[in-house]
Short mmCIF file of C-alpha atoms in Angstrom, two decimals:
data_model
loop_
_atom_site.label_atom_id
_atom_site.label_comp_id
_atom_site.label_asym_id
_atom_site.label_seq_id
_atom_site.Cartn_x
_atom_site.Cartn_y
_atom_site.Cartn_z
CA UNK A 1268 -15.63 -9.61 7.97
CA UNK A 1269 -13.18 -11.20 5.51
CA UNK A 1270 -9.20 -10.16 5.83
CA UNK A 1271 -7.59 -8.79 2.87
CA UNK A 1272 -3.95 -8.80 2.10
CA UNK A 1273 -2.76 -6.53 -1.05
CA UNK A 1274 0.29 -6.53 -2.30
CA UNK A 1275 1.16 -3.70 -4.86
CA UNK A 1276 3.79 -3.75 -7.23
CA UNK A 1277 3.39 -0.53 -9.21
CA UNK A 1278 4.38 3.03 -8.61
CA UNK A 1279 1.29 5.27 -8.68
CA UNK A 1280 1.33 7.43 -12.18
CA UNK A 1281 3.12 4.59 -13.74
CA UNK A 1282 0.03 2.76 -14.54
CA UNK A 1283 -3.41 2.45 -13.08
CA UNK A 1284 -3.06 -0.39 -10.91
CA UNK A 1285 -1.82 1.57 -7.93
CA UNK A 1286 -5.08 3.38 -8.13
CA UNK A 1287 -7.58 0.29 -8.36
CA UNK A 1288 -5.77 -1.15 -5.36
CA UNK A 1289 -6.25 1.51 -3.70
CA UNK A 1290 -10.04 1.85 -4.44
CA UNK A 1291 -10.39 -1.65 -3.75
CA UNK A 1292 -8.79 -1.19 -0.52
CA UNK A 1293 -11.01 2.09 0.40
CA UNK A 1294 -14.49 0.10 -0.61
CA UNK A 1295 -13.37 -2.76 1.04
CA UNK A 1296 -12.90 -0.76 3.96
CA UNK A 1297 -16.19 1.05 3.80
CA UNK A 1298 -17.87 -2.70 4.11
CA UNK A 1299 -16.17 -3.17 6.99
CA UNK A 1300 -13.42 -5.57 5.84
CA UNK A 1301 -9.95 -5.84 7.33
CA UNK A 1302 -7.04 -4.44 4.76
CA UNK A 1303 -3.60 -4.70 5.09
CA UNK A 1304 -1.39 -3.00 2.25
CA UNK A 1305 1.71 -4.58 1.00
CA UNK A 1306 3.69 -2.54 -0.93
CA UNK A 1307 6.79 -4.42 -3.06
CA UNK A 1308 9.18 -2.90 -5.56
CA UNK A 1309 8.24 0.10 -7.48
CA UNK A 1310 5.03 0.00 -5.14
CA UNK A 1311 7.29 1.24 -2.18
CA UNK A 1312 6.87 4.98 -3.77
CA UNK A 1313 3.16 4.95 -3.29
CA UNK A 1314 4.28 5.55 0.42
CA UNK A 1315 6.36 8.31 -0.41
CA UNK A 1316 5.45 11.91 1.43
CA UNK A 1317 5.20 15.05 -0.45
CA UNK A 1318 3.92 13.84 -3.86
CA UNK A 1319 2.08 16.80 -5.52
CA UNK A 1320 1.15 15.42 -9.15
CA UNK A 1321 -0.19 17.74 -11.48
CA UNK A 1322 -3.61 19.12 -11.41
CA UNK A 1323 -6.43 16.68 -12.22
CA UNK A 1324 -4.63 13.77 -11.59
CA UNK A 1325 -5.18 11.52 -8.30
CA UNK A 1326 -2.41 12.28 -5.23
CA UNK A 1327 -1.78 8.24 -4.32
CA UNK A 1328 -0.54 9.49 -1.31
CA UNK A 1329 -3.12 11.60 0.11
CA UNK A 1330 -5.54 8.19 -0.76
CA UNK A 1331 -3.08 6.40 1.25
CA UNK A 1332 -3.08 8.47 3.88
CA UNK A 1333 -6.99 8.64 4.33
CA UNK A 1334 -7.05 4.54 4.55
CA UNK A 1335 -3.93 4.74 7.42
CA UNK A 1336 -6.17 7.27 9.20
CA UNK A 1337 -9.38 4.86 9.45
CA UNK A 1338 -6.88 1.65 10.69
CA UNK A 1339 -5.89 0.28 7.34
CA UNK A 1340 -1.94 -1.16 8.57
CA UNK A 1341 0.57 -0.09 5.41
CA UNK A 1342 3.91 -1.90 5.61
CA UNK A 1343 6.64 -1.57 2.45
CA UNK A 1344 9.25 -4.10 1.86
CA UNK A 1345 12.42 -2.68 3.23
CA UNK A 1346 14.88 -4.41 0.56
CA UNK A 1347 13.04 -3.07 -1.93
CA UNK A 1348 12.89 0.55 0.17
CA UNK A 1349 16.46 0.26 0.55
CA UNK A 1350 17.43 -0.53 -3.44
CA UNK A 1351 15.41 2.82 -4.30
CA UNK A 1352 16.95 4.42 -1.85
CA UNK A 1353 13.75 5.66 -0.05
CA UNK A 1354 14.79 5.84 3.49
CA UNK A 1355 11.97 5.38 6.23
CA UNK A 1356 11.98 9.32 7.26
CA UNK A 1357 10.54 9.55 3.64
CA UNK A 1358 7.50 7.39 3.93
CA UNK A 1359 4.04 8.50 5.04
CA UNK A 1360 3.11 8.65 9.07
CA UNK A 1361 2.07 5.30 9.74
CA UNK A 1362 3.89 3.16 6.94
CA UNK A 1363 6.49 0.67 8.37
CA UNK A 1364 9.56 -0.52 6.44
CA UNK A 1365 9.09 -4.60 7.18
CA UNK A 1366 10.93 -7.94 6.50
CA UNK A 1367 9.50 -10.73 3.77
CA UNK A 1368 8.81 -12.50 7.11
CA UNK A 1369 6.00 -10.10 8.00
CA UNK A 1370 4.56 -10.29 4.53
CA UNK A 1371 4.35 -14.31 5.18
CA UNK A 1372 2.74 -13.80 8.26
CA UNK A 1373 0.12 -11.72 6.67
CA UNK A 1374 -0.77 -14.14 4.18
CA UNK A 1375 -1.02 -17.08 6.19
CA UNK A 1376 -3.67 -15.28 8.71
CA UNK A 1377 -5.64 -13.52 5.17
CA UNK A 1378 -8.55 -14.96 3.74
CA UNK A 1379 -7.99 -13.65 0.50
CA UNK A 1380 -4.56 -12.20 -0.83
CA UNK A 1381 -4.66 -10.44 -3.98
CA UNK A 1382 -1.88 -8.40 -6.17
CA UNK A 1383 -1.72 -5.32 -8.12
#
């Protein structure tokens, strides 16, 4: 079993990389892997509750929600939380607002850290 740290950058419907991380994260998670979701900048609204995007398009949120349920940890950067003004209360059950420290943490104990 091999540790993954991802760090995500991008707001979901912004482009598709919020999506393949995610689908990375769910497969790797199938296999039996370890995943730990980072979520920096823009990436912090991934987290957010209540998104309800059009019909036929992917809710990023409900995806997120189904990899919290099955142990996948979630943590967003709170500086970046704080500069959108996306408070804690608005984030999905299960992700924590965390400290750069936390993020170094995570990728000194990873095998592989990758970005999205």
């Amino acid at each position: 079993m091999t540790t993954f740290t991802l760090i995500i950058y991008d707001a979901p419907m912004a482009k598709e990389r919020a999506l393949t991380a995610l689908r990375f994260a769910w497969t790797a998670d199938l296999e039996g892997h370890k995943i730990q979701i980072w979520l920096f900048e823009n990436g912090v609204y991934l987290a957010k509750k209540n998104q309800n995007p059009p019909q036929g398009l992917t809710n990023h949120g409900q995806m997120l929600e189904d990899l919290i349920k099955t142990g996948v940890e979630v943590k967003a950067c709170v500086v970046c939380a704080q500069a959108r003004g996306v408070t804690s209360a608005e984030l999905l059950d299960g992700v924590k607002l965390a400290t750069i420290h936390e993020l170094i943490e995570w990728t000194a104990n990873s095998a592989k850290v990758i970005t999205f």
